[in-house]
Amino acid sequence: MAHLEGTLAEMLFADAIYFLLAAKGETNAQAHCFVETTTDELHALTGLTKKTLRKQLDRLLQMDPPFQFKEEDGIAANGRLLKQCHYFELKQRPCVQKPQSFMGNHWGWVLAQPLPGQSKTSRFPYAILNILMRKPNGRFTTLKELQKRIQKRGTHKLPPLGQVQKALTFLQDLNLIAKEDEGYRLIKAQFDQNGRWQYEKLLATPPNKEAVQLWQWATQEAPKRAELAQEIVALGQFDVLTHGKEIFYDLAQIQLETDLVWLKYAVHRHRHRAQTKDRWQKCWQLFQNRLNQQRYGMRSAKVHLKFFPQASHHIQLELPHHQPSELRWGKLVIWVEDGRFTATGIGRAETILVQLQQQKTILWQREIRYEDSLVRLDLTAVLRQPNNPVFEFHASAPKPLKQFSLDILLEAEYIRPPKNKDVY
């Protein structure tokens, strides 16, 4: 565990050193295992820069026993002698046995390369392989478990599912893992192949130009929604050309804070359905059905304000039994009634100045005229505050107005959170 989790460089460099100890290490009279190596050899195994190699070696030198290494001058030019005084003790401890062909056939170097179509490297492919190597041969690991166990050390936020899916696709394209209904399993026999050759072959495979153009266009239109659309496509195993654009547009209709978990639930349920033309429509319908089953509404008491003989009003508005974490949307609704205009068609020059405040902060104000029959104000962001906000509503006319009134209330819609069995 001291080397199976961490940054890409930490995991890769430790594998290279222990591979060298196993492949060509020697033992001295004190039962210390040692190996002589060079910067060029380490670079060939890992692809790491000289600066990063030095940093990672210093890390191993500074670790506590039994993981600590010692460094001495080597015999060869620019050689370094690396000594592990507790090597045989470590082999008796619980540890993951990796085939020497993993590093010997350059798979470590391959996993340190950027994923196809990306400029930066990712730690996810390496971390995923480390998890799968801990499993008994042939045992599957679910996507949910992989996403949870490859998160960075010391963090609580799960890595984005879209990035995890890209790492899994990369490993599948290299034939290092196989996917079945239960999840993903390691194909150890693939380590016997030359990793560099497999990676170069993958890069030489021409990408689907139409799919690339679709996501390029979507990224220009709405970058975050395009990333989410690619995640949904991967999670549900949808055909990009058939459903990609439709998924991208439909995602604009959902409230991410409350709806996304239900959408992923529906997508996960449809991941093995036949690739028909209406496959996404059926998935979207399941999602809508779930929303209809779990949504519920809430309203504050409606307040009726007359402007004769009193020309101004100050009232408080608050939603009863408010649940910020379940809120889909919330709004202020104002109904305008001008009896004189309704009866005679004659308008009036006077306007009503309305204002909404929260703790002396003005959130909104505008003038309401007789032509306004219904006015709505979106308050979703404010109502998502942890505490139930209390609003101050002010309405004033320049003079008392007969036959003029306002009806005001707060209205909200909520979604019940999914139970554990429904969470994906």
Tab-separated table of N, CA, C and O in Angstrom, residues 172-248:
chain	number	residue	atom	x	y	z
A	172	GLN	N	-9.085	-0.889	-22.049
A	172	GLN	CA	-9.758	-1.865	-22.916
A	172	GLN	C	-9.155	-1.863	-24.316
A	172	GLN	O	-8.963	-2.929	-24.916
A	173	ASP	N	-8.854	-0.679	-24.842
A	173	ASP	CA	-8.271	-0.594	-26.178
A	173	ASP	C	-6.891	-1.242	-26.225
A	173	ASP	O	-6.455	-1.707	-27.286
A	174	LEU	N	-6.207	-1.268	-25.085
A	174	LEU	CA	-4.908	-1.926	-25.009
A	174	LEU	C	-5.045	-3.416	-24.694
A	174	LEU	O	-4.037	-4.120	-24.591
A	175	ASN	N	-6.287	-3.870	-24.537
A	175	ASN	CA	-6.574	-5.282	-24.218
A	175	ASN	C	-6.007	-5.707	-22.868
A	175	ASN	O	-5.722	-6.875	-22.641
A	176	LEU	N	-5.850	-4.740	-21.942
A	176	LEU	CA	-5.363	-5.064	-20.607
A	176	LEU	C	-6.490	-5.462	-19.666
A	176	LEU	O	-6.249	-6.141	-18.664
A	177	ILE	N	-7.711	-5.027	-19.954
A	177	ILE	CA	-8.860	-5.386	-19.135
A	177	ILE	C	-10.009	-5.802	-20.035
A	177	ILE	O	-10.048	-5.441	-21.224
A	178	ALA	N	-10.931	-6.553	-19.465
A	178	ALA	CA	-12.138	-6.970	-20.182
A	178	ALA	C	-13.349	-6.542	-19.386
A	178	ALA	O	-13.333	-6.533	-18.138
A	179	LYS	N	-14.417	-6.176	-20.068
A	179	LYS	CA	-15.657	-5.747	-19.417
A	179	LYS	C	-16.741	-6.774	-19.646
A	179	LYS	O	-16.944	-7.227	-20.768
A	180	GLU	N	-17.444	-7.130	-18.582
A	180	GLU	CA	-18.621	-7.968	-18.657
A	180	GLU	C	-19.670	-7.376	-17.736
A	180	GLU	O	-19.447	-6.332	-17.110
A	181	ASP	N	-20.802	-8.034	-17.598
A	181	ASP	CA	-21.898	-7.471	-16.816
A	181	ASP	C	-21.479	-7.152	-15.393
A	181	ASP	O	-21.892	-6.144	-14.817
A	182	GLU	N	-20.652	-8.010	-14.781
A	182	GLU	CA	-20.287	-7.812	-13.390
A	182	GLU	C	-19.324	-6.640	-13.189
A	182	GLU	O	-19.215	-6.109	-12.105
A	183	GLY	N	-18.588	-6.268	-14.212
A	183	GLY	CA	-17.627	-5.177	-14.079
A	183	GLY	C	-16.429	-5.401	-14.975
A	183	GLY	O	-16.570	-5.812	-16.127
A	184	TYR	N	-15.228	-5.166	-14.428
A	184	TYR	CA	-13.998	-5.236	-15.209
A	184	TYR	C	-13.026	-6.218	-14.551
A	184	TYR	O	-12.934	-6.305	-13.330
A	185	ARG	N	-12.277	-6.943	-15.383
A	185	ARG	CA	-11.266	-7.870	-14.875
A	185	ARG	C	-9.975	-7.701	-15.658
A	185	ARG	O	-9.974	-7.245	-16.812
A	186	LEU	N	-8.875	-8.071	-15.029
A	186	LEU	CA	-7.549	-7.934	-15.624
A	186	LEU	C	-7.243	-9.096	-16.566
A	186	LEU	O	-7.615	-10.240	-16.304
A	187	ILE	N	-6.569	-8.791	-17.671
A	187	ILE	CA	-6.096	-9.826	-18.595
A	187	ILE	C	-4.568	-9.879	-18.466
A	187	ILE	O	-3.833	-9.166	-19.159
A	188	LYS	N	-4.063	-10.707	-17.550
A	188	LYS	CA	-2.628	-10.732	-17.267
A	188	LYS	C	-1.811	-11.215	-18.465
A	188	LYS	O	-0.648	-10.826	-18.627
A	189	ALA	N	-2.404	-12.062	-19.304
A	189	ALA	CA	-1.661	-12.597	-20.446
A	189	ALA	C	-1.202	-11.493	-21.392
A	189	ALA	O	-0.207	-11.654	-22.119
A	190	GLN	N	-1.895	-10.338	-21.383
A	190	GLN	CA	-1.531	-9.249	-22.291
A	190	GLN	C	-0.173	-8.642	-21.930
A	190	GLN	O	0.486	-8.039	-22.774
A	191	PHE	N	0.277	-8.817	-20.680
A	191	PHE	CA	1.579	-8.290	-20.285
A	191	PHE	C	2.723	-8.970	-21.043
A	191	PHE	O	3.834	-8.453	-21.086
A	192	ASP	N	2.454	-10.138	-21.620
A	192	ASP	CA	3.484	-10.832	-22.388
A	192	ASP	C	3.740	-10.170	-23.742
A	192	ASP	O	4.717	-10.485	-24.405
A	193	GLN	N	2.839	-9.271	-24.148
A	193	GLN	CA	3.012	-8.551	-25.405
A	193	GLN	C	3.864	-7.301	-25.175
A	193	GLN	O	3.992	-6.820	-24.048
A	194	ASN	N	4.420	-6.767	-26.255
A	194	ASN	CA	5.215	-5.548	-26.161
A	194	ASN	C	4.300	-4.345	-25.997
A	194	ASN	O	3.497	-4.018	-26.874
A	195	GLY	N	4.381	-3.670	-24.842
A	195	GLY	CA	3.488	-2.565	-24.542
A	195	GLY	C	3.642	-1.390	-25.479
A	195	GLY	O	2.657	-0.790	-25.922
A	196	ARG	N	4.870	-1.019	-25.793
A	196	ARG	CA	5.093	0.115	-26.691
A	196	ARG	C	4.458	-0.138	-28.067
A	196	ARG	O	3.850	0.761	-28.658
A	197	TRP	N	4.600	-1.373	-28.557
A	197	TRP	CA	4.025	-1.689	-29.858
A	197	TRP	C	2.504	-1.576	-29.821
A	197	TRP	O	1.880	-1.054	-30.749
A	198	GLN	N	1.891	-2.066	-28.723
A	198	GLN	CA	0.431	-1.985	-28.590
A	198	GLN	C	-0.025	-0.535	-28.518
A	198	GLN	O	-1.054	-0.155	-29.099
A	199	TYR	N	0.730	0.315	-27.806
A	199	TYR	CA	0.366	1.730	-27.684
A	199	TYR	C	0.502	2.449	-29.024
A	199	TYR	O	-0.374	3.232	-29.411
A	200	GLU	N	1.560	2.183	-29.729
A	200	GLU	CA	1.749	2.801	-31.043
A	200	GLU	C	0.672	2.346	-32.028
A	200	GLU	O	0.205	3.125	-32.863
A	201	LYS	N	0.291	1.078	-31.922
A	201	LYS	CA	-0.777	0.565	-32.775
A	201	LYS	C	-2.094	1.268	-32.470
A	201	LYS	O	-2.870	1.611	-33.377
A	202	LEU	N	-2.343	1.521	-31.193
A	202	LEU	CA	-3.565	2.222	-30.790
A	202	LEU	C	-3.574	3.644	-31.330
A	202	LEU	O	-4.591	4.132	-31.819
A	203	LEU	N	-2.432	4.331	-31.236
A	203	LEU	CA	-2.351	5.712	-31.742
A	203	LEU	C	-2.523	5.762	-33.248
A	203	LEU	O	-3.029	6.744	-33.785
A	204	ALA	N	-2.096	4.701	-33.923
A	204	ALA	CA	-2.195	4.672	-35.388
A	204	ALA	C	-3.608	4.409	-35.870
A	204	ALA	O	-3.931	4.657	-37.032
A	205	THR	N	-4.467	3.914	-34.980
A	205	THR	CA	-5.857	3.642	-35.364
A	205	THR	C	-6.589	4.961	-35.552
A	205	THR	O	-6.660	5.767	-34.625
A	206	PRO	N	-7.129	5.236	-36.717
A	206	PRO	CA	-7.782	6.532	-36.939
A	206	PRO	C	-9.038	6.667	-36.088
A	206	PRO	O	-9.839	5.742	-35.998
A	207	PRO	N	-9.218	7.810	-35.411
A	207	PRO	CA	-10.423	8.012	-34.605
A	207	PRO	C	-11.652	8.224	-35.482
A	207	PRO	O	-11.542	8.521	-36.669
A	208	ASN	N	-12.788	8.043	-34.883
A	208	ASN	CA	-14.041	8.287	-35.592
A	208	ASN	C	-14.191	9.791	-35.788
A	208	ASN	O	-14.475	10.535	-34.846
A	209	LYS	N	-13.961	10.248	-37.024
A	209	LYS	CA	-13.944	11.687	-37.277
A	209	LYS	C	-15.283	12.343	-36.970
A	209	LYS	O	-15.338	13.454	-36.447
A	210	GLU	N	-16.377	11.658	-37.277
A	210	GLU	CA	-17.693	12.245	-37.031
A	210	GLU	C	-17.932	12.445	-35.544
A	210	GLU	O	-18.470	13.473	-35.125
A	211	ALA	N	-17.526	11.455	-34.730
A	211	ALA	CA	-17.701	11.585	-33.282
A	211	ALA	C	-16.834	12.705	-32.730
A	211	ALA	O	-17.273	13.492	-31.874
A	212	VAL	N	-15.590	12.812	-33.214
A	212	VAL	CA	-14.693	13.875	-32.769
A	212	VAL	C	-15.275	15.238	-33.115
A	212	VAL	O	-15.277	16.162	-32.291
A	213	GLN	N	-15.798	15.389	-34.316
A	213	GLN	CA	-16.388	16.659	-34.726
A	213	GLN	C	-17.613	16.999	-33.882
A	213	GLN	O	-17.834	18.167	-33.537
A	214	LEU	N	-18.400	15.971	-33.533
A	214	LEU	CA	-19.588	16.208	-32.709
A	214	LEU	C	-19.200	16.794	-31.360
A	214	LEU	O	-19.767	17.795	-30.910
A	215	TRP	N	-18.206	16.178	-30.700
A	215	TRP	CA	-17.831	16.662	-29.370
A	215	TRP	C	-17.094	17.986	-29.442
A	215	TRP	O	-17.198	18.800	-28.516
A	216	GLN	N	-16.361	18.233	-30.526
A	216	GLN	CA	-15.714	19.535	-30.684
A	216	GLN	C	-16.756	20.638	-30.794
A	216	GLN	O	-16.625	21.703	-30.175
A	217	TRP	N	-17.792	20.354	-31.560
A	217	TRP	CA	-18.877	21.335	-31.694
A	217	TRP	C	-19.588	21.541	-30.359
A	217	TRP	O	-19.854	22.676	-29.940
A	218	ALA	N	-19.889	20.443	-29.666
A	218	ALA	CA	-20.590	20.538	-28.384
A	218	ALA	C	-19.755	21.281	-27.351
A	218	ALA	O	-20.282	22.067	-26.549
A	219	THR	N	-18.441	21.061	-27.349
A	219	THR	CA	-17.563	21.744	-26.398
A	219	THR	C	-17.552	23.238	-26.641
A	219	THR	O	-17.516	24.034	-25.689
A	220	GLN	N	-17.591	23.643	-27.897
A	220	GLN	CA	-17.660	25.067	-28.205
A	220	GLN	C	-18.993	25.663	-27.763
A	220	GLN	O	-19.064	26.808	-27.328
A	221	GLU	N	-20.058	24.867	-27.870
A	221	GLU	CA	-21.398	25.345	-27.504
A	221	GLU	C	-21.559	25.475	-25.994
A	221	GLU	O	-22.018	26.501	-25.484
A	222	ALA	N	-21.206	24.428	-25.246
A	222	ALA	CA	-21.350	24.409	-23.779
A	222	ALA	C	-20.362	23.382	-23.229
A	222	ALA	O	-20.669	22.192	-23.211
A	223	PRO	N	-19.175	23.817	-22.804
A	223	PRO	CA	-18.110	22.882	-22.424
A	223	PRO	C	-18.506	21.893	-21.317
A	223	PRO	O	-18.278	20.689	-21.448
A	224	LYS	N	-19.099	22.388	-20.239
A	224	LYS	CA	-19.440	21.504	-19.117
A	224	LYS	C	-20.532	20.514	-19.510
A	224	LYS	O	-20.488	19.343	-19.130
A	225	ARG	N	-21.506	20.968	-20.287
A	225	ARG	CA	-22.573	20.057	-20.720
A	225	ARG	C	-22.023	19.024	-21.692
A	225	ARG	O	-22.457	17.867	-21.692
A	226	ALA	N	-21.066	19.406	-22.522
A	226	ALA	CA	-20.449	18.456	-23.454
A	226	ALA	C	-19.701	17.366	-22.690
A	226	ALA	O	-19.760	16.182	-23.043
A	227	GLU	N	-18.998	17.750	-21.624
A	227	GLU	CA	-18.275	16.763	-20.814
A	227	GLU	C	-19.253	15.802	-20.147
A	227	GLU	O	-19.021	14.586	-20.104
A	228	LEU	N	-20.362	16.351	-19.629
A	228	LEU	CA	-21.370	15.502	-19.006
A	228	LEU	C	-22.012	14.579	-20.034
A	228	LEU	O	-22.286	13.402	-19.746
A	229	ALA	N	-22.263	15.085	-21.238
A	229	ALA	CA	-22.860	14.256	-22.291
A	229	ALA	C	-21.953	13.077	-22.641
A	229	ALA	O	-22.429	11.945	-22.821
A	230	GLN	N	-20.643	13.317	-22.706
A	230	GLN	CA	-19.711	12.221	-22.980
A	230	GLN	C	-19.715	11.200	-21.846
A	230	GLN	O	-19.606	9.988	-22.074
A	231	GLU	N	-19.858	11.680	-20.614
A	231	GLU	CA	-19.944	10.767	-19.467
A	231	GLU	C	-21.196	9.901	-19.546
A	231	GLU	O	-21.155	8.690	-19.303
A	232	ILE	N	-22.333	10.518	-19.926
A	232	ILE	CA	-23.591	9.773	-20.045
A	232	ILE	C	-23.498	8.753	-21.178
A	232	ILE	O	-23.950	7.605	-21.045
A	233	VAL	N	-22.889	9.141	-22.294
A	233	VAL	CA	-22.721	8.219	-23.427
A	233	VAL	C	-21.903	7.007	-23.004
A	233	VAL	O	-22.245	5.859	-23.317
A	234	ALA	N	-20.823	7.249	-22.269
A	234	ALA	CA	-19.964	6.147	-21.834
A	234	ALA	C	-20.659	5.270	-20.803
A	234	ALA	O	-20.593	4.034	-20.873
A	235	LEU	N	-21.355	5.890	-19.848
A	235	LEU	CA	-22.023	5.131	-18.795
A	235	LEU	C	-23.114	4.230	-19.358
A	235	LEU	O	-23.261	3.071	-18.947
A	236	GLY	N	-23.886	4.748	-20.312
A	236	GLY	CA	-24.974	3.977	-20.877
A	236	GLY	C	-24.620	3.197	-22.123
A	236	GLY	O	-25.470	2.517	-22.693
A	237	GLN	N	-23.363	3.319	-22.560
A	237	GLN	CA	-22.894	2.632	-23.765
A	237	GLN	C	-23.784	2.976	-24.963
A	237	GLN	O	-24.210	2.110	-25.727
A	238	PHE	N	-24.065	4.265	-25.121
A	238	PHE	CA	-24.877	4.737	-26.239
A	238	PHE	C	-23.990	4.966	-27.456
A	238	PHE	O	-22.806	5.306	-27.334
A	239	ASP	N	-24.557	4.797	-28.627
A	239	ASP	CA	-23.858	5.093	-29.858
A	239	ASP	C	-23.761	6.610	-30.013
A	239	ASP	O	-24.780	7.315	-29.995
A	240	VAL	N	-22.541	7.103	-30.150
A	240	VAL	CA	-22.324	8.546	-30.176
A	240	VAL	C	-23.038	9.202	-31.346
A	240	VAL	O	-23.718	10.226	-31.189
A	241	LEU	N	-22.895	8.637	-32.525
A	241	LEU	CA	-23.463	9.274	-33.720
A	241	LEU	C	-24.984	9.249	-33.718
A	241	LEU	O	-25.631	10.155	-34.225
A	242	THR	N	-25.573	8.208	-33.113
A	242	THR	CA	-27.035	8.098	-33.092
A	242	THR	C	-27.660	8.976	-32.018
A	242	THR	O	-28.685	9.628	-32.246
A	243	HIS	N	-27.041	9.016	-30.844
A	243	HIS	CA	-27.688	9.658	-29.696
A	243	HIS	C	-26.907	10.825	-29.097
A	243	HIS	O	-27.445	11.518	-28.229
A	244	GLY	N	-25.656	11.064	-29.527
A	244	GLY	CA	-24.822	12.067	-28.881
A	244	GLY	C	-25.428	13.457	-28.855
A	244	GLY	O	-25.515	14.095	-27.802
A	245	LYS	N	-25.877	13.945	-30.010
A	245	LYS	CA	-26.427	15.301	-30.074
A	245	LYS	C	-27.741	15.400	-29.292
A	245	LYS	O	-28.000	16.398	-28.610
A	246	GLU	N	-28.558	14.365	-29.354
A	246	GLU	CA	-29.831	14.358	-28.625
A	246	GLU	C	-29.579	14.405	-27.121
A	246	GLU	O	-30.256	15.142	-26.385
A	247	ILE	N	-28.615	13.637	-26.654
A	247	ILE	CA	-28.270	13.648	-25.223
A	247	ILE	C	-27.773	15.030	-24.818
A	247	ILE	O	-28.152	15.560	-23.766
A	248	PHE	N	-26.928	15.618	-25.645
A	248	PHE	CA	-26.381	16.944	-25.351
A	248	PHE	C	-27.491	17.975	-25.164
A	248	PHE	O	-27.468	18.778	-24.225
